Every structure is written in structure tokens, then in C-alpha cells.
Amino acid sequence: MKVTAFLIASFSATVILLGSGCAVDSKRVKGSSGGYGDPKTWVAAAEAHEKQGDFQGALFEYRVARTLAKQDSEIKQSIKHLESQISKRTKKLIAQGNKAVRQGKISKARRLYLETLGLEPINKDALEAMRRLDEKSSRRSMQRKVAISQRNYKSRRKKAKANNGYGDETYTYSRQAILQAGNRPADIDGLIKELEKHITKYPNDLEMRSLLSKTRMGQAEKSFQAENYSDTLNYLEQAESAVNGDKKKLQTITKIRKEYGKGLYIKGLRSSRSEPKQALKYWEYALKFNPNDKKTRLRIQKINTM
Amino acid sequence: MNPVKISVILLLVMLLNAGCSSPGIYSALSASSRIIAKDSEFVVLRVGKEDARTLASNFLGDEALYWRIEDANPSGAIKPGNEIIIPLKTDNPTGIDYNGYQTIPILCYHRFGNRGDRLEVSPQQFRQQLEYLKKNDFRVIPLASLLGFLKGEQALPKRSVVITIDDGHRSIYKEAFPLLKEFGYPATVFVYSDYMNNGGLRTKEIATMVESGLISIQPHSKTHGNLAVQQGGENHKQYQHRVRQEVVVPTEKLAQYIGKKPRFYAYPFGDSNEYVIDELQANGLLLGLTVQPRTNAAFAYPYLLHRTMIFGDRDIKAFKASLVTYKSRKK
């Protein structure tokens, strides 16, 4: 009998404790992962994000705070205020985005729609607008890609090469990887590596050889501007070797060599009185760029006999 | 003290410990974690001995949703004694936030072996790449997961990556499949139907891979001809007929082999145009995959999804560069 009474009393106490204990606990617990059990932690984070303009982040944090402190009216008020702010700002941003689309300012429109989604990630209007823009740009870039494929198909047919088997697939993808590289201007070394790999495998791909030559000429131009003439010469030699056998392209490079040689000849003239040693250096380089330049050769002879 | 009383007191202490952390339906499930607060949106709790999978099973009803708990908390936070939050609702299915947006890289492989072909990735390289994904907390997800994400309905784990393999070469079964199984990574294999049982994957091999639950087989045309380039001597009507055949034949053939209608299509050479897209839509195909090297946001056009080619002659640095899972927003 005593045991039964004790059991009943204990059970009742347990039920009461179970009902009330957790709520009390939630307000004072500070955890090792940043006080996640303390609503103040979340409110502070939310305030910081709100100040920064990150309303979505702030709203998330206020909601967690509300979970922890259900009766806190200030938190509820902050949520309401934030929701209304988000609603106002998204409407304004979408209107601005739509206007930008009408004016053909696509980058601006994209930025505005993304800003909207940054505030409200499920905003249907902004999401739909972004989808339309993405579809348009994807279709455009696909058209460019298909144009490359068409060119490739025609050139392959011209050469009457077989259009089947793995070799052809590898060839096509290998070309695509080069021609579609989005970061080509920023990653010249990467582009050259890809081109060299491709040409080693497909030495008869003149389009890629020409692209390699052009890229090397671009490097030569940069080096020349930086007055690094030794590198300029190396790049030009590599540009020539890429199109070896193509008379027209070799003539273009010879023309560039002559221009660089002329530039150095004039630099030499300018410094010949004040710095004859420097002038000699310029002329020696000029002769390397254009070994047939008689004027430069005479200048070197003259300065050496002085 | 009476031993009965001692046991009752002990029982009470246990009940109190368990009860505080897990009232209601959770009491039996998460015996050692302590719920600090809970409503319809979040559970805030002090972690017990459970890992993310157990917590997901207990609170989200599916252990496969463990990533939702991991992603809502700082890295490594799910440890005994730590306070964490469990979001019970998905409030950001598009992965777009104030700073930028989530993107999903889709990797495109072709063959596996050591012949040195550009399109061929050696098994050693493939292992190295899968190990890299594992070590760096990338989550390899099935291509089908993208459907909900692209509709703006289904959130995806942070650092999600999709693996696809084109053509249906037999090295997929011999070299790639064992490694995918070892890592437990799903992949989608796009086959062109003329190649099946004709130098390419055999029906039995396809069946074994599908049965594993990791591999999904989808169409990649009939002959692997370029669908966006009109061939020499082909008039427009003939071209449209060819496109139709290249979409319909493999789709029906795969439906027959696998018993399920395919839902995705990889364009041969990654090339497509409006006719091809129309044909995909007419045949109930939901995604079209190119080889345009970019990643995919929630607002990506489903019929021109981007993929990054994985070449055998590129190093791990290039592989890492292809794994763009978040893009910062220009402000």
C-alpha cells in the first residue's frame, strides 16, 4: 500500500516537473556552440544582420529566438517589423528590376532580382524573372556553341575525315574545352596548356594552331610593353613555331618583328648621346627582332668604332 | 532504504533527465539529448550521444535529411554537450541568401582507363577525385534531386555535386561502378542506344548497376550524332525527323530495358537548339544537359543545364576548380 502511494506521488511529481522544467531551463542554458539555447544570442545576431541589411538572416535568427522565448513580445514585434520591411523592399526591387529589363539593362535587372531573392528566397516574381533571364542567356550561349560546332563540322567534311568513333568525340570535346573557356583572358597559362595538349594530339588542327600563335603574340606584346625583350623574342619564336608552314601567318609575325625592331632602333637613337651603352643594347635587340635591318647594323658598327 | 524505493527514485531521476530533453513523441527516440525549446519551426537542443543521422531520423523523420541539421549549425557542432538547432521547415529551398547563391556543379565523365585519351580518366584519378569529394564534405547527390531545386521547392545540401557519365562505355561498369559503390555515391549514366550491347554497356551490366540503387540510366541519343547541326545534304524536314528519332528511340528503348520512363537527356557533344528542346518536352523529358562549363543555380533553365567536362589529362587542381557550389552576389 505504502509503495503504491509512493509511486503515485512520485509519478505526479514527475509529471509536474516534466511539464515545467524545460521552459525554465531554456532561458539560462549557455552552450558550447555559441549559446544556441539563449534567445539573447539569437536576438543579438539578428540585430547585427538587420543593421547590415541581411533581413533574411535576421528573420531566421528572430524566429529561433521566438522558439526559445515564446512569450517575448519584443521578438514578435521585431519579426512583424522585419516581415513588413521585406515585403516593402522586395516590391520596390522587383519594380526596379522589371524597369531595367524593359530598358535592356540586363546585368542591373539581374542584380536587383538577386537582391530581392536575397531578402526573400522564395519570391515567385523574382524567381520567375531570374529564370527568364537565365533561359535567354543560356540559349544565346548555346547558339554560339552550335556555331562553333557547325564550323567544325564543315571543316571536317571538307577534309573528308571520318565523323565517327572516339577519336572524333575526343577531338570535338577537346576543341570545345578551349573555345568555350570562360576565363580565357584571365588564365592565359591555362589556355596555352590546353592548346598545346590539343595540338600534340591533333597536329593538323590549323584553327587551334592559329589560336596558339595569336595567344603567344599577345604575350609578346605584353612583354614588349614591359621592356622585357628577351621574353618577347621567345614568345614570337613560339608564335612562329605554332604556325610553321603557314606563309601568310608567318608574314604577319615578320611584320610585327619589324615593328618591334623599329621601335627599339628609335629608342636607341634617343639614348645614343646620353647613354651610348644603353643605345647599343636597344640596337642589339632590334637586330634580333629584325636581323635584316641594315640601318641598325650600321648604327652598331658606328658605335663600336667610336 | 527500501530497495523498491531506491529503484523508484532512480527511475524518477532517469525520467526527469529524459523528460526534460524530450517531451512528447520524442521521449522514446532521443533519450540522451535535451530539448531546450521547440515549436513548429525549430527544435533547439543540447546534443546527447546522437549523430546527425540519428537526430534527423528522430526529428525530421528521415535520416537522409541529416544534412539539414549539419547545414543549420556551425561545422563540427553536432557533438555531445553542444547546443544546436534543428529547422523543422525548409525556409530557403533556392539556396539564395544575402551574400550570394548556391550552385550545383554537374561533372561529366566519359570513359575510364589508362590509354591516355583526353576523355579517359584513370581509375586512380577517379578514386583520387572521389576521395577529394569525401574529405572535403562535398555531398554527391542524384541528378533527380535537381528537379525540386529547379522548381524552387526542394532545398539541397550545401556543397552538393552531381556525377554524370556519358556514352555508356563498358569501362563505366568495370572501373567506375565499383568505386562509386565503395564511396556510396550516386551517378547518372547517359547511354546512346545504338552503342548498347554493341561495344558499349551490356543489358546485364546496366541491370546490375540500376539494381544497386546508385546508378540511373538515361538517354544520350540513338547514334550520338550532333542534334543541333544539320548534316550535309539533309533538308529541314529530314533534320526534324532525325532529331525526333534521336530522342524517341533511346527513350523508348531504355523504358523497355529498365521498366521506367527516362526523365533526363544529355545532348551529344552538348549541343542543342529549340527543335531539340521541343522534342524533349514532347517526350516528357524534364532535364536537358549540355557541356557548357558552368554550375547551376535554382533559377537555371532545366533544358540547358551546365556540366563541366572532366578530362584525363587535367590534374586535381582543375578538378577542384570545377567544384563551385556557391557564388557571391555583386553588391
Coordinates of C-alpha atoms in Angstrom, one line a residue, chain B residues 149-327:
Chain B
F149 CA 15.5 22.5 -56.5
L150 CA 14.9 23.9 -60.0
K151 CA 11.2 24.3 -59.2
G152 CA 12.2 26.3 -56.1
E153 CA 10.6 23.7 -53.9
Q154 CA 13.3 21.5 -52.6
A155 CA 16.4 22.6 -50.7
L156 CA 19.7 20.8 -51.5
P157 CA 22.6 20.2 -49.2
K158 CA 25.3 22.8 -49.2
R159 CA 28.3 21.7 -51.3
S160 CA 26.2 19.4 -53.5
V161 CA 27.7 17.8 -56.5
V162 CA 26.2 15.6 -59.3
I163 CA 28.2 13.0 -61.2
T164 CA 27.2 12.0 -64.7
I165 CA 28.9 9.7 -67.2
D166 CA 28.2 9.9 -71.0
D167 CA 28.1 7.4 -73.8
G168 CA 27.8 4.1 -72.0
H169 CA 31.3 2.7 -72.4
R170 CA 31.9 -0.6 -70.7
S171 CA 34.6 0.8 -68.5
I172 CA 31.8 2.5 -66.5
Y173 CA 30.8 -0.9 -65.3
K174 CA 34.3 -2.3 -64.9
E175 CA 36.1 0.7 -63.4
A176 CA 33.8 3.4 -62.2
F177 CA 30.9 1.5 -60.8
P178 CA 33.0 -0.4 -58.2
L179 CA 34.4 2.9 -57.0
L180 CA 31.1 4.6 -56.8
K181 CA 29.8 1.7 -54.8
E182 CA 32.7 1.9 -52.4
F183 CA 32.1 5.5 -51.8
G184 CA 28.3 5.2 -51.9
Y185 CA 28.0 7.9 -54.5
P186 CA 25.1 8.1 -56.9
A187 CA 25.7 8.8 -60.6
T188 CA 23.7 9.1 -63.8
V189 CA 24.9 7.3 -66.9
F190 CA 23.7 8.6 -70.3
V191 CA 23.8 6.0 -73.0
Y192 CA 23.3 6.2 -76.7
S193 CA 21.1 3.3 -77.6
D194 CA 23.0 2.1 -80.7
Y195 CA 26.0 1.5 -78.6
M196 CA 24.2 -0.6 -76.0
N197 CA 25.1 -4.3 -76.4
N198 CA 27.1 -3.2 -79.4
G199 CA 30.5 -2.4 -77.9
G200 CA 29.1 -0.4 -75.1
L201 CA 27.4 -1.4 -71.8
R202 CA 25.5 -4.7 -71.9
T203 CA 22.0 -5.2 -70.7
K204 CA 23.1 -7.3 -67.7
E205 CA 25.6 -4.7 -66.7
I206 CA 23.0 -2.0 -66.9
A207 CA 20.6 -4.1 -64.8
T208 CA 23.2 -4.7 -62.1
M209 CA 24.1 -1.0 -61.8
V210 CA 20.4 0.0 -61.7
E211 CA 19.7 -2.6 -59.0
S212 CA 22.4 -1.1 -56.8
G213 CA 20.2 2.0 -56.4
L214 CA 23.2 4.2 -57.1
I215 CA 23.1 4.3 -60.9
S216 CA 20.4 5.9 -63.0
I217 CA 20.4 5.2 -66.8
Q218 CA 19.2 7.9 -69.1
P219 CA 19.2 8.6 -72.8
H220 CA 22.1 10.3 -74.8
S221 CA 20.6 9.9 -78.3
K222 CA 20.4 6.9 -80.6
T223 CA 23.6 7.3 -82.7
H224 CA 25.5 10.1 -80.9
G225 CA 25.1 12.4 -83.9
N226 CA 25.1 16.1 -83.3
L227 CA 21.5 17.1 -83.0
A228 CA 22.0 20.8 -83.4
V229 CA 24.0 20.6 -86.6
Q230 CA 22.1 20.0 -89.9
Q231 CA 24.1 17.4 -91.8
G232 CA 25.3 17.8 -95.4
G233 CA 22.5 17.0 -97.8
E234 CA 19.9 17.0 -95.1
N235 CA 16.8 19.2 -95.7
H236 CA 14.9 20.7 -92.8
K237 CA 12.2 18.0 -92.8
Q238 CA 14.8 15.3 -92.7
Y239 CA 16.6 17.1 -90.0
Q240 CA 13.5 17.3 -87.8
H241 CA 12.8 13.6 -88.4
R242 CA 16.3 12.7 -87.4
V243 CA 16.0 14.8 -84.2
R244 CA 12.8 13.0 -83.3
Q245 CA 14.3 9.6 -83.8
E246 CA 17.4 10.5 -81.8
V247 CA 15.1 11.5 -78.8
V248 CA 12.3 8.9 -79.1
V249 CA 14.2 5.7 -79.9
P250 CA 16.6 5.7 -76.9
T251 CA 13.9 7.0 -74.6
E252 CA 11.6 4.1 -75.5
K253 CA 14.4 1.5 -75.6
L254 CA 15.5 2.5 -72.1
A255 CA 12.0 2.5 -70.8
Q256 CA 11.7 -1.1 -72.1
Y257 CA 15.0 -2.2 -70.5
I258 CA 14.7 -0.5 -67.2
G259 CA 10.9 -0.5 -66.8
K260 CA 10.8 3.2 -66.0
K261 CA 10.4 6.1 -68.4
P262 CA 13.6 8.1 -68.6
R263 CA 13.4 11.7 -67.4
F264 CA 16.7 13.3 -68.4
Y265 CA 18.6 13.7 -71.6
A266 CA 22.2 14.5 -72.3
Y267 CA 22.8 16.2 -75.7
P268 CA 25.5 14.5 -77.8
F269 CA 28.5 16.9 -77.9
G270 CA 26.5 19.1 -75.5
D271 CA 24.8 20.8 -78.5
S272 CA 21.1 21.7 -78.6
N273 CA 18.6 24.1 -80.1
E274 CA 14.9 24.9 -79.9
Y275 CA 13.8 21.9 -82.0
V276 CA 15.7 19.5 -79.8
I277 CA 14.3 21.1 -76.6
D278 CA 10.8 20.9 -78.1
E279 CA 11.3 17.3 -78.8
L280 CA 12.5 16.6 -75.2
Q281 CA 9.4 18.4 -73.8
A282 CA 7.1 16.5 -76.2
N283 CA 8.6 13.2 -74.9
G284 CA 8.1 14.1 -71.2
L285 CA 11.8 14.6 -70.5
L286 CA 12.4 17.1 -67.7
L287 CA 16.0 18.0 -67.9
G288 CA 18.4 18.5 -70.8
L289 CA 22.2 18.5 -70.1
T290 CA 24.9 20.4 -72.1
V291 CA 28.6 20.5 -71.6
Q292 CA 28.7 24.3 -71.1
P293 CA 31.2 24.7 -68.3
R294 CA 29.3 26.5 -65.5
T295 CA 27.4 25.5 -62.4
N296 CA 23.6 25.6 -61.9
A297 CA 21.6 27.9 -59.7
A298 CA 18.0 27.3 -58.6
F299 CA 16.9 29.6 -61.4
A300 CA 18.8 27.7 -64.2
Y301 CA 16.9 26.7 -67.3
P302 CA 16.2 23.0 -66.9
Y303 CA 16.7 22.2 -70.6
L304 CA 20.2 23.7 -70.9
L305 CA 21.9 22.7 -67.7
H306 CA 25.6 23.2 -67.5
R307 CA 28.1 20.5 -67.0
T308 CA 31.9 20.5 -66.5
M309 CA 33.9 18.0 -68.6
I310 CA 36.4 16.0 -66.6
F311 CA 39.5 15.4 -68.8
G312 CA 42.0 12.7 -68.0
D313 CA 45.0 14.9 -68.7
R314 CA 44.0 17.6 -66.1
D315 CA 45.2 17.5 -62.6
I316 CA 43.4 17.6 -59.2
K317 CA 43.7 21.4 -59.2
A318 CA 41.5 21.6 -62.3
F319 CA 39.1 19.2 -60.6
K320 CA 38.9 21.4 -57.5
A321 CA 38.2 24.4 -59.7
S322 CA 35.2 22.8 -61.2
L323 CA 33.5 22.4 -57.8
V324 CA 31.8 25.8 -57.5
T325 CA 29.0 25.3 -55.0
Y326 CA 28.3 29.0 -54.0
K327 CA 28.5 32.2 -55.9

